[in-house]
Short mmCIF file of C-alpha atoms and ligand atoms in Angstrom, two decimals:
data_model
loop_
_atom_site.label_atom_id
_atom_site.label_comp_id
_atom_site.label_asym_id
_atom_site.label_seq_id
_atom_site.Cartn_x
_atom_site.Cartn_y
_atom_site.Cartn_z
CA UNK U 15 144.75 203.93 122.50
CA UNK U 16 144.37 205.01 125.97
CA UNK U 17 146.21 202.73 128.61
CA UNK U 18 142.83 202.43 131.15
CA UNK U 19 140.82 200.90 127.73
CA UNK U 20 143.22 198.98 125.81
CA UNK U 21 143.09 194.54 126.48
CA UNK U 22 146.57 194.28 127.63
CA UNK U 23 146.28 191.89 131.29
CA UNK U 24 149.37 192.88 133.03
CA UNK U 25 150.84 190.18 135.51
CA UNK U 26 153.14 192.35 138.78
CA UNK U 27 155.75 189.34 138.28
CA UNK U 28 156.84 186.64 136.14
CA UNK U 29 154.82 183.81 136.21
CA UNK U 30 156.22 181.10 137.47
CA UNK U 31 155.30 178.17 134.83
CA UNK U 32 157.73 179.79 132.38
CA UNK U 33 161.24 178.96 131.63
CA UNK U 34 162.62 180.99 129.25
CA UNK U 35 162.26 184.94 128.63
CA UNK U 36 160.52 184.87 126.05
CA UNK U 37 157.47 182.83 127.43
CA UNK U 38 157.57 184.81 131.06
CA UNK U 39 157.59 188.47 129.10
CA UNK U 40 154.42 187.19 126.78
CA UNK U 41 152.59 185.95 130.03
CA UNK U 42 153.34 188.71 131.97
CA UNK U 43 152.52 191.50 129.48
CA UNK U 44 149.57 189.30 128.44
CA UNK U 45 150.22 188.86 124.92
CA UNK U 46 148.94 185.61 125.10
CA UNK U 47 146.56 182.61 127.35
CA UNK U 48 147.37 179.26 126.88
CA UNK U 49 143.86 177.27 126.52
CA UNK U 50 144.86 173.77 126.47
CA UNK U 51 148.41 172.29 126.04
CA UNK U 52 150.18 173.68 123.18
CA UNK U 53 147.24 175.91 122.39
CA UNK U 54 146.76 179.52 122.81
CA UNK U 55 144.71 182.82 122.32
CA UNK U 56 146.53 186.11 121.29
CA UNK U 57 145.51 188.53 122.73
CA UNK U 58 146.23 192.28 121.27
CA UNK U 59 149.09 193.13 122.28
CA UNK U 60 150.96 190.01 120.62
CA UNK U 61 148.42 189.68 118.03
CA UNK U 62 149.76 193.05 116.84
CA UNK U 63 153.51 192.19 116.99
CA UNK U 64 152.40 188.73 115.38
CA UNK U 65 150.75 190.88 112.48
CA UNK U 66 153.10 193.26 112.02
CA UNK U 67 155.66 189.87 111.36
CA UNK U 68 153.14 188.72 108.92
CA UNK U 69 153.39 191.53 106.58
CA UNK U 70 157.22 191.64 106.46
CA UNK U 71 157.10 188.22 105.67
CA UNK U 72 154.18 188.72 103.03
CA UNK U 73 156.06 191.99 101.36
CA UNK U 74 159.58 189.81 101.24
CA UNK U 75 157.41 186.80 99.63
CA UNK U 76 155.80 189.28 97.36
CA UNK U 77 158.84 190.90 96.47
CA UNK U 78 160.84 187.86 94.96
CA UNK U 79 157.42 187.28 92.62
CA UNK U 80 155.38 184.91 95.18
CA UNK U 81 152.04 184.85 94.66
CA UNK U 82 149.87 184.61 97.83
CA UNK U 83 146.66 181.87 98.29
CA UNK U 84 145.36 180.49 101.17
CA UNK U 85 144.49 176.94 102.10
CA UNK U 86 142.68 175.20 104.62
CA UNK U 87 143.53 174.08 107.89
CA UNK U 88 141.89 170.72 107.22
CA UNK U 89 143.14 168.30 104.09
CA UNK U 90 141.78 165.00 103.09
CA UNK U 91 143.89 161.98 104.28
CA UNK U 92 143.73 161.03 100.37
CA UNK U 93 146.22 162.97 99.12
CA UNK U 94 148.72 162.13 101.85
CA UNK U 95 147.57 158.35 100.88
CA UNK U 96 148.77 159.02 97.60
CA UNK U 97 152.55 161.11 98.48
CA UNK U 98 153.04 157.75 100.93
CA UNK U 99 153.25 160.40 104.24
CA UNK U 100 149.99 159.30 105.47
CA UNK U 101 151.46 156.93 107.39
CA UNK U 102 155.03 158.28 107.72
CA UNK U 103 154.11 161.24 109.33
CA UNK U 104 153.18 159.45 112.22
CA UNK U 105 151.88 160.89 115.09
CA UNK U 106 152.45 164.46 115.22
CA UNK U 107 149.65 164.23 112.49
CA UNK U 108 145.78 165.17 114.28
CA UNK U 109 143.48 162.59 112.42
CA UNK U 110 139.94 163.75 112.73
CA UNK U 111 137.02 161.99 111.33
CA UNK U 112 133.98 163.88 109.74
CA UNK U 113 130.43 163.20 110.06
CA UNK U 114 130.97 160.23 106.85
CA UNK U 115 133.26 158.71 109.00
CA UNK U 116 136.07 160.12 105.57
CA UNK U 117 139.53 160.65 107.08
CA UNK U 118 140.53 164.33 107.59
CA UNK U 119 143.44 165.74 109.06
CA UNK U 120 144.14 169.37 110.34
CA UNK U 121 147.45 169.99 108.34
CA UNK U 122 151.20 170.28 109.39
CA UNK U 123 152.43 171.65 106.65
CA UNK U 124 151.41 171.47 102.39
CA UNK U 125 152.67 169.76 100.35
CA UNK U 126 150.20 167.33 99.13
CA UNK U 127 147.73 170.03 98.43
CA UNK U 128 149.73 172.71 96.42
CA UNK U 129 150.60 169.49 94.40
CA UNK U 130 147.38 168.81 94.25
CA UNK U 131 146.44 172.18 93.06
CA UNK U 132 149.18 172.45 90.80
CA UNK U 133 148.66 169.42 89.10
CA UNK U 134 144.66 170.46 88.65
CA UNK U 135 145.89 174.27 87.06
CA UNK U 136 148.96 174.06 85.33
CA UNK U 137 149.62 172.13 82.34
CA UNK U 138 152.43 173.67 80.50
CA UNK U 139 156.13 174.77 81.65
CA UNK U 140 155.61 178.00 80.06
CA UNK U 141 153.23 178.82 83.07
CA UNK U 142 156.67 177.72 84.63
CA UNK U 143 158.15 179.24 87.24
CA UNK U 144 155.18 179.40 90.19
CA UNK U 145 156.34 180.70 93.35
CA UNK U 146 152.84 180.01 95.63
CA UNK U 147 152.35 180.78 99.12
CA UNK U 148 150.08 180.89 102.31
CA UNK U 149 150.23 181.85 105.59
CA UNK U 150 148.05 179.60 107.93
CA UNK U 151 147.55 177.88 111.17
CA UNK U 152 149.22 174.54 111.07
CA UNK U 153 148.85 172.09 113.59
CA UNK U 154 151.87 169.56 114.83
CA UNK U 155 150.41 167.46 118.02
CA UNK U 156 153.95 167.88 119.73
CA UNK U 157 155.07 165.31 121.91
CA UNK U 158 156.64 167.86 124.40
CA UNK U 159 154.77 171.56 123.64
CA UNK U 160 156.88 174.00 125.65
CA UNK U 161 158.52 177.47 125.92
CA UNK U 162 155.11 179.29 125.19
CA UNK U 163 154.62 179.48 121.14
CA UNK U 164 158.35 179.02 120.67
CA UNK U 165 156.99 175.16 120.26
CA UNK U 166 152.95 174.77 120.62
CA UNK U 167 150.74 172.37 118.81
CA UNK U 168 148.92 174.98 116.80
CA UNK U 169 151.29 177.83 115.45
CA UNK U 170 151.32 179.92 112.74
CA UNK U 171 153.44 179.60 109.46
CA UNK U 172 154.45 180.83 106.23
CA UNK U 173 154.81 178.16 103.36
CA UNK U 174 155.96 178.58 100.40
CA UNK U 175 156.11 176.18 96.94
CA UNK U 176 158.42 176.28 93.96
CA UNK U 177 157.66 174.46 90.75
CA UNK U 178 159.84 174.41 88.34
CA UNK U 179 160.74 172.48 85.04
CA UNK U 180 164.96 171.61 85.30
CA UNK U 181 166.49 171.35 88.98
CA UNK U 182 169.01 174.19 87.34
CA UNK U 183 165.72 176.79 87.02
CA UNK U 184 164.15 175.04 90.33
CA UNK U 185 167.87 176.15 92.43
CA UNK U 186 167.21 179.40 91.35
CA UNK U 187 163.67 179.75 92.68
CA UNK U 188 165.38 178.07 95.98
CA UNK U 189 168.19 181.04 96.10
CA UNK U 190 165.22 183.55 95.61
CA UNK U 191 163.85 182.38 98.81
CA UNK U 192 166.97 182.25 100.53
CA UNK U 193 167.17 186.10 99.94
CA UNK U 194 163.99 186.75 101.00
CA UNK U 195 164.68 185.26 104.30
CA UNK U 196 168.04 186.78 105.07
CA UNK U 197 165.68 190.30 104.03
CA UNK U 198 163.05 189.21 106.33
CA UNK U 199 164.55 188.31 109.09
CA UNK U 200 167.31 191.66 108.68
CA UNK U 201 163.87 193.89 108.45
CA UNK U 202 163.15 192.35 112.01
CA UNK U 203 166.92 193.41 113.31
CA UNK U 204 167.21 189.38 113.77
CA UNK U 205 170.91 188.10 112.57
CA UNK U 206 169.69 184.31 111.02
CA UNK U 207 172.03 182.55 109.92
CA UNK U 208 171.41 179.77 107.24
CA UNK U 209 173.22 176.70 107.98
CA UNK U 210 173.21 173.33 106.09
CA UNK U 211 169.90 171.12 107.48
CA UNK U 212 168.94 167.60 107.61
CA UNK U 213 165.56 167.74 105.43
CA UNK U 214 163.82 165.49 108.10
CA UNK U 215 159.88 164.42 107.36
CA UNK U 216 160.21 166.77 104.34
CA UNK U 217 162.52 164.26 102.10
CA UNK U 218 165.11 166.00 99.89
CA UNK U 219 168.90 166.91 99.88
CA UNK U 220 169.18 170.31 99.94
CA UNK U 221 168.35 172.21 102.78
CA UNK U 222 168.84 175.65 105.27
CA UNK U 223 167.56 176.23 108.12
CA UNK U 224 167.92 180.13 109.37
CA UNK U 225 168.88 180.56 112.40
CA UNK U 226 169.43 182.84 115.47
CA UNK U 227 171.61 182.50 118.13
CA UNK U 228 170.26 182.39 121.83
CA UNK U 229 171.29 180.28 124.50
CA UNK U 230 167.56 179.00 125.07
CA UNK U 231 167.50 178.02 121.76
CA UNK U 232 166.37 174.22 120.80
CA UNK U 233 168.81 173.70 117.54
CA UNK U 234 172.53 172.97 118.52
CA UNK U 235 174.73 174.91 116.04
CA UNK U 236 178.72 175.09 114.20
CA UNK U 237 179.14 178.00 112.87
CA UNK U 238 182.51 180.56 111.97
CA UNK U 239 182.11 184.05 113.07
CA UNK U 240 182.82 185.53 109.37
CA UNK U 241 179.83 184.30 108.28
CA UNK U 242 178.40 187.56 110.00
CA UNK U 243 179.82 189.81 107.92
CA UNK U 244 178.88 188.06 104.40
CA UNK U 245 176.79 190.98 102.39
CA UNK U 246 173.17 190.28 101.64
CA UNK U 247 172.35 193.35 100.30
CA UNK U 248 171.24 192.47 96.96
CA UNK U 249 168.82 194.51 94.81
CA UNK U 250 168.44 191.87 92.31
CA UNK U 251 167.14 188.54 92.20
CA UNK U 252 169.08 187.85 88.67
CA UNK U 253 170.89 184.40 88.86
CA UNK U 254 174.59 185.07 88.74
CA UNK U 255 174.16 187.39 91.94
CA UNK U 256 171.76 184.55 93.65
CA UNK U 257 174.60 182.46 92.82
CA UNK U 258 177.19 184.41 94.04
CA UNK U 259 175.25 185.36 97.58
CA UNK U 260 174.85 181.66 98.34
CA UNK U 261 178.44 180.77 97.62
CA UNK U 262 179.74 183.81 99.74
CA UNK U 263 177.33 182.11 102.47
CA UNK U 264 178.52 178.76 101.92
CA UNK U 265 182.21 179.50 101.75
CA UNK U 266 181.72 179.10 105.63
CA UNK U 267 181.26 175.93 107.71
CA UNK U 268 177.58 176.10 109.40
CA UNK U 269 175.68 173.28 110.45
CA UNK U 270 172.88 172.25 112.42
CA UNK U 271 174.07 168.97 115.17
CA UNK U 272 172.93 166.81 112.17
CA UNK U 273 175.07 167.81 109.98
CA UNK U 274 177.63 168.31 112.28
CA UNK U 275 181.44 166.72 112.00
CA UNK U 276 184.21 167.56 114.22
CA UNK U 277 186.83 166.67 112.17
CA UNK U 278 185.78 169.46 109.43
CA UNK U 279 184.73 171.56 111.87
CA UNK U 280 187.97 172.01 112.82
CA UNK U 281 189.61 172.05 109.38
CA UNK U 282 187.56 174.85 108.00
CA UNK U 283 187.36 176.76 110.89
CA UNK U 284 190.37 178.87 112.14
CA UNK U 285 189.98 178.40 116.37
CA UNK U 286 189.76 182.40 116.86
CA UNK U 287 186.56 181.85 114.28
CA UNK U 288 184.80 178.79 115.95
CA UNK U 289 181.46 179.05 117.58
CA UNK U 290 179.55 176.57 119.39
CA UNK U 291 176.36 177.80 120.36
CA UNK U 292 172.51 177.11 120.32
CA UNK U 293 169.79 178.73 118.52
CA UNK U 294 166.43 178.89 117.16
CA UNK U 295 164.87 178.05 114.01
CA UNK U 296 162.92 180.71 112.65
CA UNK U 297 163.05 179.37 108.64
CA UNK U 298 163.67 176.40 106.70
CA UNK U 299 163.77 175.79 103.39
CA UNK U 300 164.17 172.77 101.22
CA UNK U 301 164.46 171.46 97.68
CA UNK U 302 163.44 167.88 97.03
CA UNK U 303 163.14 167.53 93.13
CA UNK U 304 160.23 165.22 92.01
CA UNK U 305 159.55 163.60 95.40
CA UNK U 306 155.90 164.72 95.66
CA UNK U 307 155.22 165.46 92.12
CA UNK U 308 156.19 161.94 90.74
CA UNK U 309 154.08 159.87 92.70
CA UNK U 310 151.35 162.41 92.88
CA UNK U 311 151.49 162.33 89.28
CA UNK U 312 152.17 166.44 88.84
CA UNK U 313 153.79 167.06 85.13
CA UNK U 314 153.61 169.51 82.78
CA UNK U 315 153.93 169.18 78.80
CA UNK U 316 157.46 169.93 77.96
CA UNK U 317 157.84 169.94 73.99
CA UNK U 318 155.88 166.83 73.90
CA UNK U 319 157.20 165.36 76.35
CA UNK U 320 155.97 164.57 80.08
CA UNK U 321 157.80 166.07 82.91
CA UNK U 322 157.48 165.68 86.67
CA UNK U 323 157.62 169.19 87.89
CA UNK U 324 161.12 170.04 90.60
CA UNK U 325 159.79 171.50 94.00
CA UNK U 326 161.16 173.07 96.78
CA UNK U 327 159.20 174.12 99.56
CA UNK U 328 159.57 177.15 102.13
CA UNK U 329 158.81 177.66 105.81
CA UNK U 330 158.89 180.71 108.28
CA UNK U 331 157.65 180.04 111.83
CA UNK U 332 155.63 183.24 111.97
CA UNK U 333 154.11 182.97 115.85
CA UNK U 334 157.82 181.25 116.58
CA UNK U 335 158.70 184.99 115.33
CA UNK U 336 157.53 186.55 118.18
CA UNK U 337 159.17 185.02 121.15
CA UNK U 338 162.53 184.95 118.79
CA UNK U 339 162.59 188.14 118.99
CA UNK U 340 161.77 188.52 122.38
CA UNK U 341 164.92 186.22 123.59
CA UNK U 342 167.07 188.57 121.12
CA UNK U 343 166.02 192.22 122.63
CA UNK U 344 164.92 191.57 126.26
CA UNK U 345 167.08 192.09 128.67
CA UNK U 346 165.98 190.41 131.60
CA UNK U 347 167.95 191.61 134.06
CA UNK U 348 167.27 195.20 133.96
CA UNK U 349 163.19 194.39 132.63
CA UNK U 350 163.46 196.64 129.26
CA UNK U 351 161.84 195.10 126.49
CA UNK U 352 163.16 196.44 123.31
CA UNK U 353 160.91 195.72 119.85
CA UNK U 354 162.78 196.64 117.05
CA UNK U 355 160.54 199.53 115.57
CA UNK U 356 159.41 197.79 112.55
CA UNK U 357 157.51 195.20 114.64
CA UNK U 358 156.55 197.21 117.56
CA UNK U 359 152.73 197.10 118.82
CA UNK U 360 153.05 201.08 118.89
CA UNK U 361 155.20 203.35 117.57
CA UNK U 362 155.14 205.57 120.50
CA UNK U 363 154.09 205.91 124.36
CA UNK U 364 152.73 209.26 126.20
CA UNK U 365 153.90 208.91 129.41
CA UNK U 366 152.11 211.55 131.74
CA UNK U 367 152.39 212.62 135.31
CA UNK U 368 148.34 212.59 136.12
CA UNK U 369 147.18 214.67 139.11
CA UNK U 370 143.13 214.03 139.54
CA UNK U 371 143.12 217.86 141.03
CA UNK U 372 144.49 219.12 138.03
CA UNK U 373 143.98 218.29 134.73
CA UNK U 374 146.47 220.41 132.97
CA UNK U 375 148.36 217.51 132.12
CA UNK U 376 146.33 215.24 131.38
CA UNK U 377 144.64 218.07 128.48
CA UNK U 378 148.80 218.12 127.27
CA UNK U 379 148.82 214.57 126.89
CA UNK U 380 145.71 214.35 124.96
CA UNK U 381 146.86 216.93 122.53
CA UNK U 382 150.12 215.59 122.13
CA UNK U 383 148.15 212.26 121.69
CA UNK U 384 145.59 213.63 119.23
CA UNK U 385 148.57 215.15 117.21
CA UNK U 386 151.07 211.86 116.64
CA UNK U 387 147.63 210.10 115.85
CA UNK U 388 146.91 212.56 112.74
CA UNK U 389 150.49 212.39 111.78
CA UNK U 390 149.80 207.90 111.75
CA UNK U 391 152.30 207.48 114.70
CA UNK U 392 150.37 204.82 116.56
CA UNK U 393 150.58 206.19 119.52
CA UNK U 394 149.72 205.03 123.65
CA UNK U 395 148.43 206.87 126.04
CA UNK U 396 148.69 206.48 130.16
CA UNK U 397 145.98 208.20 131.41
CA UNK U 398 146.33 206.33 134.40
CA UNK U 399 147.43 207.57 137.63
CA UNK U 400 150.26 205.29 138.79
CA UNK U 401 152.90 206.99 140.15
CA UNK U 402 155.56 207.84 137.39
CA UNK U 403 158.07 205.60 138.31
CA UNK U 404 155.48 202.24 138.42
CA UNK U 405 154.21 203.27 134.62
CA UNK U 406 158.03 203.88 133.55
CA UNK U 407 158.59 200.39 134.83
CA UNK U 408 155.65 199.36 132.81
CA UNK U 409 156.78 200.90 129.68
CA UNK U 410 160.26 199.77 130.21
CA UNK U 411 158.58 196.14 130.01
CA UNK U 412 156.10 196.62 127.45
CA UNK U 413 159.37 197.68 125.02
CA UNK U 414 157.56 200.91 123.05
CA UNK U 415 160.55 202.18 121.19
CA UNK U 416 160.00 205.75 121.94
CA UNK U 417 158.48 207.49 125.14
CA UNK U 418 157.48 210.94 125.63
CA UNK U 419 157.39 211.80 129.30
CA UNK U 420 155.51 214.50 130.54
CA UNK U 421 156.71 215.29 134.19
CA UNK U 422 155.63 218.16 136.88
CA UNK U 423 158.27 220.65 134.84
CA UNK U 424 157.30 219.93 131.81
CA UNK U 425 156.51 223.09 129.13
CA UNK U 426 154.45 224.02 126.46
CA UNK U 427 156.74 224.10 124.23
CA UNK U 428 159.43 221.02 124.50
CA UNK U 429 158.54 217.57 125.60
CA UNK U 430 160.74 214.76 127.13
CA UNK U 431 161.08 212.49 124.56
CA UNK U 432 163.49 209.32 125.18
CA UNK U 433 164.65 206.06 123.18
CA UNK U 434 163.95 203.39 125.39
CA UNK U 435 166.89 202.83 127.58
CA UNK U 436 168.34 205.79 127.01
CA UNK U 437 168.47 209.53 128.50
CA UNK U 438 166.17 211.72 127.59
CA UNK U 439 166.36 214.72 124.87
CA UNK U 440 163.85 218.20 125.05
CA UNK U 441 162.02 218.10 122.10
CA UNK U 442 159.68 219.82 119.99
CA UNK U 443 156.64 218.03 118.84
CA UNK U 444 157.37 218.05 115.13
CA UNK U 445 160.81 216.80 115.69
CA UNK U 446 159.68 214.24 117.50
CA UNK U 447 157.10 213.35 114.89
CA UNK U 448 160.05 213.56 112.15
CA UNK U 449 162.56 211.15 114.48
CA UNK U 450 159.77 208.59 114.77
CA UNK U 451 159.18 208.83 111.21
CA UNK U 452 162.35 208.22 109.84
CA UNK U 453 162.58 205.41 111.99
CA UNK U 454 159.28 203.19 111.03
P1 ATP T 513 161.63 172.15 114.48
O1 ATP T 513 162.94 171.59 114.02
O2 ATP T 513 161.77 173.39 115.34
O3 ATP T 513 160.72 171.12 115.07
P2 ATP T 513 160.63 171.74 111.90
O4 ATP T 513 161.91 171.51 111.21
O5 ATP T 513 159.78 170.60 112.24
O6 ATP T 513 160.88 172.63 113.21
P3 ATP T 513 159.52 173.06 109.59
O7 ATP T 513 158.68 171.98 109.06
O8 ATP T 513 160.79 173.37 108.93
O9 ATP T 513 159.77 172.83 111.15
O10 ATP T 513 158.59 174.36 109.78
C1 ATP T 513 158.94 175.67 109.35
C2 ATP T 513 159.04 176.62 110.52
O11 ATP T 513 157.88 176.57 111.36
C3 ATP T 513 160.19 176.31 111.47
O12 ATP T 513 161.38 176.86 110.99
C4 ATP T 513 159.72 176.96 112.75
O13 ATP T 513 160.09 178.33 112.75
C5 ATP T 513 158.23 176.83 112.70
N1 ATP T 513 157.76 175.74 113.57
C6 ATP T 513 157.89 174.42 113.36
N2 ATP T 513 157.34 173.70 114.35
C7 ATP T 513 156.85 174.60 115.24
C8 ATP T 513 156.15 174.49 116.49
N3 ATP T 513 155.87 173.31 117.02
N4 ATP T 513 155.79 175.64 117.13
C9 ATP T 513 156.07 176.85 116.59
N5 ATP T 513 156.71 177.01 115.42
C10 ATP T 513 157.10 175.91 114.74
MG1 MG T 514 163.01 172.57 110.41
#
């Protein structure tokens, strides 16, 4: 794209509404509009970071044997009559009414309905296990939206449903999806930790919540250093190495404040190895047996026998994504903006020199431009004509991981061609081609 067409509404300085980095960088670089409390647009530039998060998530879902579906944003107050959360739920719930005066609601989360489905589709525990999942607006009517979409009303989520026929089989779908989020989250250069959870609105005892640490963070966290360094590198979902992972995870105290106890705190954790931090919630997963499937009646035919299917269900906050990242690889202080490459909204920025007398090179740019676009480097242009120092700035905010420079001294031959935040290298155009490459 070329920098004088592309949607991206650039504020000169932070705006002052916003409290944390994350929420001043997306207003600034217009990434997003708030349009009522809670509620916003996305507008390209974080629409395309948001997307880009939505496929790792999808190919680490699809990769553990989740199938994808997708449900609607609005679900019939029956259902929720039936699981007893209708009125539980309280009123962080939206409760619409339709033209027949029926109860509707715009859904939180899912659980009703993929029972619902299941119940309607599956019949026999040889179609057993079903990994099923969706990613979908969900709407929470927060009683304090703030921080930008780290916590709106409307947001956008990945949720995931196990059913299974023994809790035994059913902790093994739940240790699938615990890989997939350390993977996800690792593809995004994000260290989340999982820590033990309260299961909250969700019912259940077994629960993580992943989590990465940031000052600004809303989650108050325990955790022992070591837990760093546990390997996650697994190549197989088989059960003994599930097994294994989770216990090498779990061998370490870390809690969320819920959870927390100072007395075992202290116990398990050596002083040098204590920290006490904050941090965000990016994932949270749960198991919670027959809780929905009993009283919505969800069983399949096991040998003869009738039995309520075990469930676990699986969240990612996939707009929360975005602004997680953004308190992890901003640095405010110096205004460079670092995406991790896999999640960038361009692989690559042209930055040019532009003299309106002479368009020498401007013609350079282009062809440089032209060229990373047939190799599928999704490249930016500048072709406006700032002063090289303002667009640098610009760049330096917008976080491109690589920038190729094109000064007054610059050849045929070799371009400038930088790292963000780092010095510069004279490069030839295939070897920059291969460097960004080997990087995606
Ligand atoms: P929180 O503790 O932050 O309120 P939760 O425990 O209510 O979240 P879950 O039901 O576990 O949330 O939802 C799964 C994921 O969805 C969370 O881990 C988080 O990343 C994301 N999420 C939840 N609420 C919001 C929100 N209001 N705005 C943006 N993302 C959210
Ligand atoms: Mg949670």
């Amino acid at each position: 794209m070329l920098f004088s067409k592309v949607f991206i509404p650039i504020l000169k300085n932070d705006p002052t509404e916003a409290k944390i980095k994350s929420h001043k960088l997306m207003l600034r670089l217009g990434m997003i509009k708030q349009s009522s409390a809670g509620i916003y647009s996305w507008l390209p530039l974080g629409f395309k970071v948001m997307k880009k998060i939505e496929d790792i998530v999808r190919e680490e879902q699809n990769r553990i044997g989740a199938q994808e579906i997708l449900m609607p944003t609005i679900q019939s107050s029956e259902i929720w009559k039936e699981s007893g959360r209708y009125e539980d739920y309280g009123e962080e719930m939206l409760r619409i009414k339709d033209r027949q005066n029926r109860e509707m609601l715009y859904g939180p989360t899912n659980e009703e309905l993929i029972t619902d489905i299941f119940r309607n589709s599956i019949k026999s525990y040889k179609s057993l296990p079903q990994l099923l999942y969706h990613i979908q607006w969900k709407f929470r009517d927060e009683l304090r939206p703030r921080f930008g979409i780290m916590r709106c009303r409307e947001f956008y989520m990945k949720d995931a449903y196990s059913f299974d026929i023994s809790d035994d089989d059913a902790l093994l779908s739940y240790n699938k999806f615990f890989l997939s989020y350390l993977r996800t989250f690792k593809r995004m250069e994000l260290s989340a930790i999982p820590m033990a959870a309260d299961t909250g609105p969700i019912g259940g005892n077994l629960s993580h919540e992943f989590i990465i640490l940031a000052d600004t963070g809303e989650s108050k966290i325990y955790t022992d250093k070591r837990i760093f360094d546990v390997d996650s590198n697994l190549t197989t979902i088989e059960k003994n190495s599930l097994d294994k992972m989770r216990n090498d995870f779990e061998k370490f105290y870390s809690v969320t404040d819920e959870k927390f106890d100072q007395k075992i705190f202290e116990n398990k954790v050596p002083e040098k190895y204590r920290i006490k931090t904050k941090g965000i919630e990016v994932g949270h997963i749960f198991y919670f047996g027959d809780k929905y499937s009993k009283p919505m009646n969800a069983s399949v035919d096991f040998n003869g026998k009738k039995e309520f299917v075990k469930m676990g269900s699986y969240g990612v906050g996939v707009s929360r994504l975005v602004g997680a990242i953004i308190e992890a690889k901003y640095d405010e202080k110096n205004e460079i903006m670092k995406w991790p490459t896999s999640v960038s909204p361009y692989d690559c920025s042209v930055i040019p020199l532009l003299n309106k007398n002479d368009k020498s090179n401007l013609e350079k740019s282009m062809k440089i431009y032209n060229f990373l676009k047939n190799n599928k480097i999704d490249t930016i242009l500048d072709d406006t004509y700032e002063s090289i120092s303002a667009k640098m700035k610009k760049f330096n905010l917008i976080g491109i991981p690589f920038q190729i420079i094109i000064g007054k001294k610059s050849d045929e031959e070799t371009f400038e061609f930088k790292k963000i935040g780092e010095e510069p290298k004279k490069l030839k155009i295939e070897e920059i081609v291969k460097i960004i490459k080997n990087n995606k």
